[in-house]
Amino acid sequence: MRIKAPSSTANLGPGFDIFGLALDAYYDEVEVSIIDHDIIIESYDNIPLDVKSNSAGLAATKLLNDFKISDGLKIKIKKGIPTGYGLGSSAASAAAVIRALDKLYELELTNEELVKYAAIGEQASAGSIHYDNVAASMLGGFVIVRSEPFRVVRIEPPEMRFCIAIPKIDVPNMKTQVARSVIPNDIPLKSMVSNLSNASMIVAGFSMKDIRLITESIRDVIIEPARARLIKGYEKVKKNALEAGALAVTISGAGPSLIAFLDGREEAVRRAMLDGFKEDGIDAHTILCNIDRKGTSII
Ligand code: HSE
């Protein structure tokens, strides 16, 4: 069973751990075959091959255990999504393997179950479970996740274009864990109200396919300011892109990539983002992309 899964951007500003959006920028491909015993991960890419340290391996192990499946698996992973840059790379591999197992063993899991199993893989790469990237990669489009009680809602988004700027820097191991450790524990009520109101407007914007409402609400006064310090070039890239005509700019997931929401002026925004990183001495590359609406799919 061969499955591909798209990259994704999580948070969209105020929707930390709640919002995900699937992007057609990159895809991972995962091939799963049944073997006699053990789970073996194969890949030519620079990812952990140890089952417990690999997002797909960890998610697959849990599913096999829960369903008392005694087969072994060979999981071949071809990474298309850059690892560690805030584009849902580990989530995509985990989403693909769970979709493959659902098909191979005819489990007919619900969307919630698919997302829950795939999210177990995030423990391997992020040190904790969050559902936003896996939900987007699994289902495509715009997703909202709530962990208690668990629920995933998918909304068919309007046509949107994005420019992602990916700095060419080495990312630390367990980068997401580092990026989560800087988030404040105590949040002033005013900040909570600001983020909650903007997040609510983003949901309304997607429901009404109102791109202006979505993008004017991409304002995060809690997590983004804390994480901005970790991303060299952040201030300049954001300022440049907005001045060049981007509708909104935010950190993609835990970063360090930045994502601009576009309304034309694509080349100007692209250059502005590159120049922003350059002003702080960082090389970067950009990719223009759209929303992926399919999520995981058989290839
Ligand atoms: N919501 C997660 C975070 C996404 O921001 O830490 C990680 O890609």
PDB file of C-alpha atoms and ligand atoms in Angstrom:
ATOM      1  CA  MET A   1       0.000   0.000   0.000  1.00  0.00           C
ATOM      2  CA  ARG A   2       1.545   3.303  -1.088  1.00  0.00           C
ATOM      3  CA  ILE A   3       0.174   6.510   0.375  1.00  0.00           C
ATOM      4  CA  LYS A   4       1.186  10.130  -0.032  1.00  0.00           C
ATOM      5  CA  ALA A   5       0.527  12.805   2.573  1.00  0.00           C
ATOM      6  CA  PRO A   6       0.810  16.591   2.228  1.00  0.00           C
ATOM      7  CA  SER A   7       2.791  19.146   4.180  1.00  0.00           C
ATOM      8  CA  SER A   8       0.823  21.385   6.520  1.00  0.00           C
ATOM      9  CA  THR A   9       0.996  24.591   8.502  1.00  0.00           C
ATOM     10  CA  ALA A  10      -0.245  24.568  12.087  1.00  0.00           C
ATOM     11  CA  ASN A  11      -1.569  27.291  14.421  1.00  0.00           C
ATOM     12  CA  LEU A  12      -2.300  30.042  11.817  1.00  0.00           C
ATOM     13  CA  GLY A  13      -1.413  32.553  14.519  1.00  0.00           C
ATOM     14  CA  PRO A  14      -3.874  32.358  17.421  1.00  0.00           C
ATOM     15  CA  GLY A  15      -4.962  28.725  16.870  1.00  0.00           C
ATOM     16  CA  PHE A  16      -2.041  27.131  18.698  1.00  0.00           C
ATOM     17  CA  ASP A  17      -2.467  23.321  18.678  1.00  0.00           C
ATOM     18  CA  ILE A  18      -5.993  23.821  17.288  1.00  0.00           C
ATOM     19  CA  PHE A  19      -5.768  24.856  13.612  1.00  0.00           C
ATOM     20  CA  GLY A  20      -4.101  23.054  10.724  1.00  0.00           C
ATOM     21  CA  LEU A  21      -4.076  23.736   7.010  1.00  0.00           C
ATOM     22  CA  ALA A  22      -2.846  21.195   4.446  1.00  0.00           C
ATOM     23  CA  LEU A  23      -0.492  22.612   1.799  1.00  0.00           C
ATOM     24  CA  ASP A  24       0.444  21.213  -1.596  1.00  0.00           C
ATOM     25  CA  ALA A  25       4.038  22.466  -1.199  1.00  0.00           C
ATOM     26  CA  TYR A  26       5.549  19.040  -0.450  1.00  0.00           C
ATOM     27  CA  TYR A  27       4.485  15.417  -0.007  1.00  0.00           C
ATOM     28  CA  ASP A  28       5.868  12.408   1.840  1.00  0.00           C
ATOM     29  CA  GLU A  29       5.396   8.973   0.313  1.00  0.00           C
ATOM     30  CA  VAL A  30       5.109   5.892   2.466  1.00  0.00           C
ATOM     31  CA  GLU A  31       4.954   2.266   1.288  1.00  0.00           C
ATOM     32  CA  VAL A  32       3.749  -0.305   3.800  1.00  0.00           C
ATOM     33  CA  SER A  33       4.139  -4.071   3.255  1.00  0.00           C
ATOM     34  CA  ILE A  34       3.144  -6.883   5.575  1.00  0.00           C
ATOM     35  CA  ILE A  35       6.023  -9.113   6.685  1.00  0.00           C
ATOM     36  CA  ASP A  36       6.247 -11.988   9.193  1.00  0.00           C
ATOM     37  CA  HIS A  37       7.388 -10.119  12.255  1.00  0.00           C
ATOM     38  CA  ASP A  38       8.901  -6.878  13.558  1.00  0.00           C
ATOM     39  CA  ILE A  39       8.489  -3.373  12.217  1.00  0.00           C
ATOM     40  CA  ILE A  40      11.295  -2.276   9.934  1.00  0.00           C
ATOM     41  CA  ILE A  41      11.701   1.308   8.718  1.00  0.00           C
ATOM     42  CA  GLU A  42      13.592   1.921   5.485  1.00  0.00           C
ATOM     43  CA  SER A  43      14.520   5.334   4.101  1.00  0.00           C
ATOM     44  CA  TYR A  44      17.310   7.006   2.157  1.00  0.00           C
ATOM     45  CA  ASP A  45      16.522  10.262   3.935  1.00  0.00           C
ATOM     46  CA  ASN A  46      18.056  11.606   7.092  1.00  0.00           C
ATOM     47  CA  ILE A  47      15.384  10.442   9.563  1.00  0.00           C
ATOM     48  CA  PRO A  48      15.481   8.103  12.566  1.00  0.00           C
ATOM     49  CA  LEU A  49      15.112   4.459  11.489  1.00  0.00           C
ATOM     50  CA  ASP A  50      14.614   3.214  15.032  1.00  0.00           C
ATOM     51  CA  VAL A  51      10.906   2.364  15.310  1.00  0.00           C
ATOM     52  CA  LYS A  52      10.325   4.174  18.620  1.00  0.00           C
ATOM     53  CA  SER A  53      12.063   7.354  17.424  1.00  0.00           C
ATOM     54  CA  ASN A  54      10.268   7.483  14.095  1.00  0.00           C
ATOM     55  CA  SER A  55       6.811   9.103  13.972  1.00  0.00           C
ATOM     56  CA  ALA A  56       5.445   6.540  11.483  1.00  0.00           C
ATOM     57  CA  GLY A  57       7.004   3.618  13.360  1.00  0.00           C
ATOM     58  CA  LEU A  58       5.633   4.719  16.722  1.00  0.00           C
ATOM     59  CA  ALA A  59       2.118   5.320  15.384  1.00  0.00           C
ATOM     60  CA  ALA A  60       2.093   1.965  13.548  1.00  0.00           C
ATOM     61  CA  THR A  61       3.273   0.097  16.664  1.00  0.00           C
ATOM     62  CA  LYS A  62       0.393   1.478  18.727  1.00  0.00           C
ATOM     63  CA  LEU A  63      -2.207   0.630  16.088  1.00  0.00           C
ATOM     64  CA  LEU A  64      -0.947  -2.962  15.663  1.00  0.00           C
ATOM     65  CA  ASN A  65      -0.933  -3.450  19.442  1.00  0.00           C
ATOM     66  CA  ASP A  66      -4.437  -2.048  19.916  1.00  0.00           C
ATOM     67  CA  PHE A  67      -5.906  -4.226  17.165  1.00  0.00           C
ATOM     68  CA  LYS A  68      -3.878  -7.282  18.281  1.00  0.00           C
ATOM     69  CA  ILE A  69      -2.363  -7.624  14.810  1.00  0.00           C
ATOM     70  CA  SER A  70       0.647  -9.919  15.060  1.00  0.00           C
ATOM     71  CA  ASP A  71       2.044  -9.296  11.545  1.00  0.00           C
ATOM     72  CA  GLY A  72       5.271  -7.421  11.044  1.00  0.00           C
ATOM     73  CA  LEU A  73       5.560  -4.410   8.722  1.00  0.00           C
ATOM     74  CA  LYS A  74       8.097  -2.960   6.366  1.00  0.00           C
ATOM     75  CA  ILE A  75       7.606   0.807   6.165  1.00  0.00           C
ATOM     76  CA  LYS A  76       9.494   2.578   3.388  1.00  0.00           C
ATOM     77  CA  ILE A  77       9.522   6.352   3.782  1.00  0.00           C
ATOM     78  CA  LYS A  78      10.403   8.799   1.028  1.00  0.00           C
ATOM     79  CA  LYS A  79      10.573  12.281   2.527  1.00  0.00           C
ATOM     80  CA  GLY A  80       9.418  15.097   0.287  1.00  0.00           C
ATOM     81  CA  ILE A  81       8.739  17.454   3.203  1.00  0.00           C
ATOM     82  CA  PRO A  82      11.792  19.096   4.771  1.00  0.00           C
ATOM     83  CA  THR A  83      12.202  17.807   8.318  1.00  0.00           C
ATOM     84  CA  GLY A  84      12.198  20.205  11.268  1.00  0.00           C
ATOM     85  CA  TYR A  85      11.077  23.408   9.506  1.00  0.00           C
ATOM     86  CA  GLY A  86       7.491  23.671  10.757  1.00  0.00           C
ATOM     87  CA  LEU A  87       5.827  22.093   7.749  1.00  0.00           C
ATOM     88  CA  GLY A  88       4.339  19.002   9.367  1.00  0.00           C
ATOM     89  CA  SER A  89       6.972  16.576   8.151  1.00  0.00           C
ATOM     90  CA  SER A  90       6.793  14.003  10.956  1.00  0.00           C
ATOM     91  CA  ALA A  91       2.996  14.313  10.995  1.00  0.00           C
ATOM     92  CA  ALA A  92       2.732  13.503   7.279  1.00  0.00           C
ATOM     93  CA  SER A  93       4.704  10.242   7.546  1.00  0.00           C
ATOM     94  CA  ALA A  94       2.617   9.170  10.525  1.00  0.00           C
ATOM     95  CA  ALA A  95      -0.643  10.121   8.781  1.00  0.00           C
ATOM     96  CA  ALA A  96       0.388   8.149   5.686  1.00  0.00           C
ATOM     97  CA  VAL A  97       1.248   4.974   7.603  1.00  0.00           C
ATOM     98  CA  ILE A  98      -1.990   5.057   9.606  1.00  0.00           C
ATOM     99  CA  ARG A  99      -4.042   5.562   6.428  1.00  0.00           C
ATOM    100  CA  ALA A 100      -2.155   2.640   4.838  1.00  0.00           C
ATOM    101  CA  LEU A 101      -2.863   0.340   7.801  1.00  0.00           C
ATOM    102  CA  ASP A 102      -6.508   1.376   7.842  1.00  0.00           C
ATOM    103  CA  LYS A 103      -6.779   0.305   4.190  1.00  0.00           C
ATOM    104  CA  LEU A 104      -4.609  -2.849   4.441  1.00  0.00           C
ATOM    105  CA  TYR A 105      -6.529  -4.255   7.409  1.00  0.00           C
ATOM    106  CA  GLU A 106      -9.916  -2.796   6.403  1.00  0.00           C
ATOM    107  CA  LEU A 107     -10.304  -1.182   9.816  1.00  0.00           C
ATOM    108  CA  GLU A 108     -12.613   1.606   8.624  1.00  0.00           C
ATOM    109  CA  LEU A 109     -11.400   3.974  11.317  1.00  0.00           C
ATOM    110  CA  THR A 110     -13.262   7.253  11.783  1.00  0.00           C
ATOM    111  CA  ASN A 111     -11.489  10.529  11.032  1.00  0.00           C
ATOM    112  CA  GLU A 112     -11.053  11.036  14.780  1.00  0.00           C
ATOM    113  CA  GLU A 113      -9.447   7.601  15.189  1.00  0.00           C
ATOM    114  CA  LEU A 114      -7.158   8.110  12.193  1.00  0.00           C
ATOM    115  CA  VAL A 115      -5.972  11.440  13.600  1.00  0.00           C
ATOM    116  CA  LYS A 116      -5.533  10.080  17.134  1.00  0.00           C
ATOM    117  CA  TYR A 117      -3.352   7.194  15.948  1.00  0.00           C
ATOM    118  CA  ALA A 118      -1.258   9.355  13.658  1.00  0.00           C
ATOM    119  CA  ALA A 119      -0.732  11.912  16.455  1.00  0.00           C
ATOM    120  CA  ILE A 120       0.940   9.272  18.610  1.00  0.00           C
ATOM    121  CA  GLY A 121       3.850   9.640  16.205  1.00  0.00           C
ATOM    122  CA  GLU A 122       4.356  13.254  17.312  1.00  0.00           C
ATOM    123  CA  GLN A 123       5.625  11.948  20.623  1.00  0.00           C
ATOM    124  CA  ALA A 124       8.665  10.633  18.736  1.00  0.00           C
ATOM    125  CA  SER A 125       9.532  13.920  17.087  1.00  0.00           C
ATOM    126  CA  ALA A 126       8.029  16.651  19.276  1.00  0.00           C
ATOM    127  CA  GLY A 127       8.114  14.995  22.694  1.00  0.00           C
ATOM    128  CA  SER A 128       4.378  15.530  23.151  1.00  0.00           C
ATOM    129  CA  ILE A 129       1.196  14.879  21.264  1.00  0.00           C
ATOM    130  CA  HIS A 130      -0.498  17.611  19.254  1.00  0.00           C
ATOM    131  CA  TYR A 131      -3.100  16.951  16.590  1.00  0.00           C
ATOM    132  CA  ASP A 132      -3.086  19.999  14.314  1.00  0.00           C
ATOM    133  CA  ASN A 133      -0.538  18.880  11.689  1.00  0.00           C
ATOM    134  CA  VAL A 134      -1.672  15.239  11.538  1.00  0.00           C
ATOM    135  CA  ALA A 135      -5.320  16.251  11.175  1.00  0.00           C
ATOM    136  CA  ALA A 136      -4.514  18.578   8.254  1.00  0.00           C
ATOM    137  CA  SER A 137      -2.237  16.060   6.566  1.00  0.00           C
ATOM    138  CA  MET A 138      -4.729  13.225   7.038  1.00  0.00           C
ATOM    139  CA  LEU A 139      -7.879  15.059   5.935  1.00  0.00           C
ATOM    140  CA  GLY A 140      -6.659  17.953   3.764  1.00  0.00           C
ATOM    141  CA  GLY A 141      -8.189  21.449   3.850  1.00  0.00           C
ATOM    142  CA  PHE A 142      -8.620  23.465   7.051  1.00  0.00           C
ATOM    143  CA  VAL A 143      -9.029  21.533  10.276  1.00  0.00           C
ATOM    144  CA  ILE A 144      -9.919  22.389  13.861  1.00  0.00           C
ATOM    145  CA  VAL A 145      -9.006  19.948  16.616  1.00  0.00           C
ATOM    146  CA  ARG A 146     -10.148  19.819  20.222  1.00  0.00           C
ATOM    147  CA  SER A 147      -8.560  17.297  22.534  1.00  0.00           C
ATOM    148  CA  GLU A 148     -11.111  17.200  25.376  1.00  0.00           C
ATOM    149  CA  PRO A 149     -13.606  15.840  24.368  1.00  0.00           C
ATOM    150  CA  PHE A 150     -11.753  14.770  21.270  1.00  0.00           C
ATOM    151  CA  ARG A 151     -13.162  16.111  18.019  1.00  0.00           C
ATOM    152  CA  VAL A 152     -11.833  16.987  14.582  1.00  0.00           C
ATOM    153  CA  VAL A 153     -13.772  19.298  12.281  1.00  0.00           C
ATOM    154  CA  ARG A 154     -12.757  19.838   8.662  1.00  0.00           C
ATOM    155  CA  ILE A 155     -13.877  22.928   6.765  1.00  0.00           C
ATOM    156  CA  GLU A 156     -13.566  23.189   2.982  1.00  0.00           C
ATOM    157  CA  PRO A 157     -11.459  26.326   2.560  1.00  0.00           C
ATOM    158  CA  PRO A 158     -11.616  29.010  -0.151  1.00  0.00           C
ATOM    159  CA  GLU A 159      -8.903  29.218  -2.842  1.00  0.00           C
ATOM    160  CA  MET A 160      -5.802  30.620  -1.188  1.00  0.00           C
ATOM    161  CA  ARG A 161      -2.154  31.122  -2.126  1.00  0.00           C
ATOM    162  CA  PHE A 162       0.850  31.161   0.153  1.00  0.00           C
ATOM    163  CA  CYS A 163       4.542  31.872   0.123  1.00  0.00           C
ATOM    164  CA  ILE A 164       6.619  29.900   2.604  1.00  0.00           C
ATOM    165  CA  ALA A 165      10.121  31.112   3.410  1.00  0.00           C
ATOM    166  CA  ILE A 166      12.367  28.380   4.777  1.00  0.00           C
ATOM    167  CA  PRO A 167      15.648  29.574   6.322  1.00  0.00           C
ATOM    168  CA  LYS A 168      18.718  27.493   5.497  1.00  0.00           C
ATOM    169  CA  ILE A 169      19.749  26.946   9.099  1.00  0.00           C
ATOM    170  CA  ASP A 170      20.454  23.825  11.118  1.00  0.00           C
ATOM    171  CA  VAL A 171      17.484  23.077  13.316  1.00  0.00           C
ATOM    172  CA  PRO A 172      18.122  21.591  16.768  1.00  0.00           C
ATOM    173  CA  ASN A 173      17.083  18.020  17.496  1.00  0.00           C
ATOM    174  CA  MET A 174      13.585  17.999  18.965  1.00  0.00           C
ATOM    175  CA  LYS A 175      13.109  21.563  17.702  1.00  0.00           C
ATOM    176  CA  THR A 176       9.389  21.517  18.431  1.00  0.00           C
ATOM    177  CA  GLN A 177      10.090  20.621  22.046  1.00  0.00           C
ATOM    178  CA  VAL A 178      12.425  23.631  22.282  1.00  0.00           C
ATOM    179  CA  ALA A 179       9.861  25.911  20.608  1.00  0.00           C
ATOM    180  CA  ARG A 180       7.189  24.725  23.051  1.00  0.00           C
ATOM    181  CA  SER A 181       9.409  25.289  26.067  1.00  0.00           C
ATOM    182  CA  VAL A 182       9.508  29.091  25.535  1.00  0.00           C
ATOM    183  CA  ILE A 183       5.729  29.544  25.629  1.00  0.00           C
ATOM    184  CA  PRO A 184       4.577  31.370  28.803  1.00  0.00           C
ATOM    185  CA  ASN A 185       2.556  29.379  31.318  1.00  0.00           C
ATOM    186  CA  ASP A 186       0.620  32.353  32.661  1.00  0.00           C
ATOM    187  CA  ILE A 187      -1.458  34.259  30.129  1.00  0.00           C
ATOM    188  CA  PRO A 188      -3.013  37.664  30.906  1.00  0.00           C
ATOM    189  CA  LEU A 189      -6.763  37.666  30.478  1.00  0.00           C
ATOM    190  CA  LYS A 190      -6.489  40.420  27.849  1.00  0.00           C
ATOM    191  CA  SER A 191      -4.173  38.242  25.728  1.00  0.00           C
ATOM    192  CA  MET A 192      -6.458  35.258  26.086  1.00  0.00           C
ATOM    193  CA  VAL A 193      -9.429  37.330  24.906  1.00  0.00           C
ATOM    194  CA  SER A 194      -7.421  38.688  21.979  1.00  0.00           C
ATOM    195  CA  ASN A 195      -6.312  35.246  20.782  1.00  0.00           C
ATOM    196  CA  LEU A 196      -9.705  33.683  21.362  1.00  0.00           C
ATOM    197  CA  SER A 197     -11.501  36.401  19.415  1.00  0.00           C
ATOM    198  CA  ASN A 198      -9.055  36.198  16.519  1.00  0.00           C
ATOM    199  CA  ALA A 199      -9.191  32.394  16.439  1.00  0.00           C
ATOM    200  CA  SER A 200     -12.985  32.555  16.398  1.00  0.00           C
ATOM    201  CA  MET A 201     -12.882  35.001  13.491  1.00  0.00           C
ATOM    202  CA  ILE A 202     -10.558  32.652  11.583  1.00  0.00           C
ATOM    203  CA  VAL A 203     -13.105  29.866  11.935  1.00  0.00           C
ATOM    204  CA  ALA A 204     -15.854  32.244  10.793  1.00  0.00           C
ATOM    205  CA  GLY A 205     -13.630  33.332   7.894  1.00  0.00           C
ATOM    206  CA  PHE A 206     -13.090  29.767   6.684  1.00  0.00           C
ATOM    207  CA  SER A 207     -16.774  28.928   7.111  1.00  0.00           C
ATOM    208  CA  MET A 208     -17.799  31.984   5.082  1.00  0.00           C
ATOM    209  CA  LYS A 209     -14.858  31.619   2.663  1.00  0.00           C
ATOM    210  CA  ASP A 210     -13.917  35.184   3.559  1.00  0.00           C
ATOM    211  CA  ILE A 211     -10.158  35.461   3.008  1.00  0.00           C
ATOM    212  CA  ARG A 212      -9.974  39.014   4.387  1.00  0.00           C
ATOM    213  CA  LEU A 213     -11.608  37.953   7.651  1.00  0.00           C
ATOM    214  CA  ILE A 214      -9.203  35.004   7.927  1.00  0.00           C
ATOM    215  CA  THR A 215      -6.066  36.994   7.251  1.00  0.00           C
ATOM    216  CA  GLU A 216      -6.898  40.080   9.330  1.00  0.00           C
ATOM    217  CA  SER A 217      -7.381  37.657  12.269  1.00  0.00           C
ATOM    218  CA  ILE A 218      -3.966  36.011  11.997  1.00  0.00           C
ATOM    219  CA  ARG A 219      -2.735  37.827  15.106  1.00  0.00           C
ATOM    220  CA  ASP A 220      -1.213  35.936  17.976  1.00  0.00           C
ATOM    221  CA  VAL A 221      -0.204  37.929  21.058  1.00  0.00           C
ATOM    222  CA  ILE A 222       0.838  34.912  23.130  1.00  0.00           C
ATOM    223  CA  ILE A 223       2.868  32.224  21.347  1.00  0.00           C
ATOM    224  CA  GLU A 224       4.283  34.070  18.342  1.00  0.00           C
ATOM    225  CA  PRO A 225       6.012  36.856  20.335  1.00  0.00           C
ATOM    226  CA  ALA A 226       7.624  34.210  22.572  1.00  0.00           C
ATOM    227  CA  ARG A 227       8.841  32.144  19.635  1.00  0.00           C
ATOM    228  CA  ALA A 228       9.892  35.077  17.454  1.00  0.00           C
ATOM    229  CA  ARG A 229      13.084  35.357  19.528  1.00  0.00           C
ATOM    230  CA  LEU A 230      14.090  31.887  18.350  1.00  0.00           C
ATOM    231  CA  ILE A 231      13.852  32.810  14.661  1.00  0.00           C
ATOM    232  CA  LYS A 232      16.593  35.019  13.334  1.00  0.00           C
ATOM    233  CA  GLY A 233      15.154  37.276  10.636  1.00  0.00           C
ATOM    234  CA  TYR A 234      11.567  36.978  11.879  1.00  0.00           C
ATOM    235  CA  GLU A 235      10.891  40.718  12.347  1.00  0.00           C
ATOM    236  CA  LYS A 236      12.381  41.736   9.001  1.00  0.00           C
ATOM    237  CA  VAL A 237      10.788  38.955   6.980  1.00  0.00           C
ATOM    238  CA  LYS A 238       7.364  39.726   8.424  1.00  0.00           C
ATOM    239  CA  LYS A 239       7.653  43.484   7.991  1.00  0.00           C
ATOM    240  CA  ASN A 240       9.023  43.165   4.442  1.00  0.00           C
ATOM    241  CA  ALA A 241       6.340  40.721   3.343  1.00  0.00           C
ATOM    242  CA  LEU A 242       3.506  42.853   4.730  1.00  0.00           C
ATOM    243  CA  GLU A 243       4.937  45.969   3.067  1.00  0.00           C
ATOM    244  CA  ALA A 244       5.213  44.040  -0.211  1.00  0.00           C
ATOM    245  CA  GLY A 245       1.491  43.235  -0.081  1.00  0.00           C
ATOM    246  CA  ALA A 246       1.076  40.003   1.898  1.00  0.00           C
ATOM    247  CA  LEU A 247      -2.281  39.825   3.695  1.00  0.00           C
ATOM    248  CA  ALA A 248      -0.774  38.166   6.771  1.00  0.00           C
ATOM    249  CA  VAL A 249       2.467  36.574   7.904  1.00  0.00           C
ATOM    250  CA  THR A 250       2.981  34.148  10.750  1.00  0.00           C
ATOM    251  CA  ILE A 251       5.267  31.361  11.965  1.00  0.00           C
ATOM    252  CA  SER A 252       4.431  28.056  10.286  1.00  0.00           C
ATOM    253  CA  GLY A 253       3.803  25.621  13.156  1.00  0.00           C
ATOM    254  CA  ALA A 254       6.727  25.720  15.546  1.00  0.00           C
ATOM    255  CA  GLY A 255       8.921  27.392  12.893  1.00  0.00           C
ATOM    256  CA  PRO A 256      11.448  28.366  11.780  1.00  0.00           C
ATOM    257  CA  SER A 257       9.642  28.730   8.422  1.00  0.00           C
ATOM    258  CA  LEU A 258       7.404  31.759   7.982  1.00  0.00           C
ATOM    259  CA  ILE A 259       4.247  31.663   5.908  1.00  0.00           C
ATOM    260  CA  ALA A 260       2.720  34.601   4.049  1.00  0.00           C
ATOM    261  CA  PHE A 261      -0.919  34.624   2.946  1.00  0.00           C
ATOM    262  CA  LEU A 262      -1.081  36.139  -0.523  1.00  0.00           C
ATOM    263  CA  ASP A 263      -3.352  38.272  -2.618  1.00  0.00           C
ATOM    264  CA  GLY A 264      -1.333  38.590  -5.828  1.00  0.00           C
ATOM    265  CA  ARG A 265       2.070  40.366  -5.748  1.00  0.00           C
ATOM    266  CA  GLU A 266       3.620  36.924  -5.358  1.00  0.00           C
ATOM    267  CA  GLU A 267       7.056  37.724  -6.735  1.00  0.00           C
ATOM    268  CA  ALA A 268       7.306  40.909  -4.648  1.00  0.00           C
ATOM    269  CA  VAL A 269       6.392  39.079  -1.434  1.00  0.00           C
ATOM    270  CA  ARG A 270       8.727  36.186  -2.283  1.00  0.00           C
ATOM    271  CA  ARG A 271      11.655  38.573  -2.787  1.00  0.00           C
ATOM    272  CA  ALA A 272      10.738  40.585   0.294  1.00  0.00           C
ATOM    273  CA  MET A 273      10.858  37.463   2.462  1.00  0.00           C
ATOM    274  CA  LEU A 274      14.201  36.360   1.041  1.00  0.00           C
ATOM    275  CA  ASP A 275      15.604  39.870   1.538  1.00  0.00           C
ATOM    276  CA  GLY A 276      14.329  39.918   5.114  1.00  0.00           C
ATOM    277  CA  PHE A 277      16.276  36.795   6.008  1.00  0.00           C
ATOM    278  CA  LYS A 278      19.278  38.062   4.041  1.00  0.00           C
ATOM    279  CA  GLU A 279      19.325  41.321   6.067  1.00  0.00           C
ATOM    280  CA  ASP A 280      19.962  39.163   9.126  1.00  0.00           C
ATOM    281  CA  GLY A 281      22.598  37.126   7.292  1.00  0.00           C
ATOM    282  CA  ILE A 282      20.424  34.071   6.687  1.00  0.00           C
ATOM    283  CA  ASP A 283      20.042  32.305   3.341  1.00  0.00           C
ATOM    284  CA  ALA A 284      16.563  31.025   2.691  1.00  0.00           C
ATOM    285  CA  HIS A 285      14.439  29.561  -0.028  1.00  0.00           C
ATOM    286  CA  THR A 286      10.795  30.107  -0.785  1.00  0.00           C
ATOM    287  CA  ILE A 287       8.005  27.997  -2.148  1.00  0.00           C
ATOM    288  CA  LEU A 288       4.670  29.242  -3.478  1.00  0.00           C
ATOM    289  CA  CYS A 289       1.795  26.884  -2.825  1.00  0.00           C
ATOM    290  CA  ASN A 290      -1.942  26.277  -2.519  1.00  0.00           C
ATOM    291  CA  ILE A 291      -4.160  24.363  -0.134  1.00  0.00           C
ATOM    292  CA  ASP A 292      -4.167  20.562  -0.440  1.00  0.00           C
ATOM    293  CA  ARG A 293      -7.785  19.426  -0.248  1.00  0.00           C
ATOM    294  CA  LYS A 294      -7.329  15.653  -0.331  1.00  0.00           C
ATOM    295  CA  GLY A 295      -5.061  14.826   2.599  1.00  0.00           C
ATOM    296  CA  THR A 296      -3.641  11.290   2.559  1.00  0.00           C
ATOM    297  CA  SER A 297      -4.247   9.467  -0.730  1.00  0.00           C
ATOM    298  CA  ILE A 298      -3.339   6.162  -2.350  1.00  0.00           C
ATOM    299  CA  ILE A 299      -0.666   6.339  -5.083  1.00  0.00           C
TER     300      ILE A 299
HETATM  301  N1  HSE B   1       1.027  23.321  17.290  1.00  0.00           N
HETATM  302  C1  HSE B   1       2.369  22.804  17.251  1.00  0.00           C
HETATM  303  C2  HSE B   1       3.318  23.848  17.836  1.00  0.00           C
HETATM  304  C3  HSE B   1       2.751  22.509  15.836  1.00  0.00           C
HETATM  305  O1  HSE B   1       3.197  25.006  17.459  1.00  0.00           O
HETATM  306  O2  HSE B   1       4.160  23.484  18.669  1.00  0.00           O
HETATM  307  C4  HSE B   1       4.134  21.970  15.688  1.00  0.00           C
HETATM  308  O3  HSE B   1       4.426  21.857  14.306  1.00  0.00           O
END
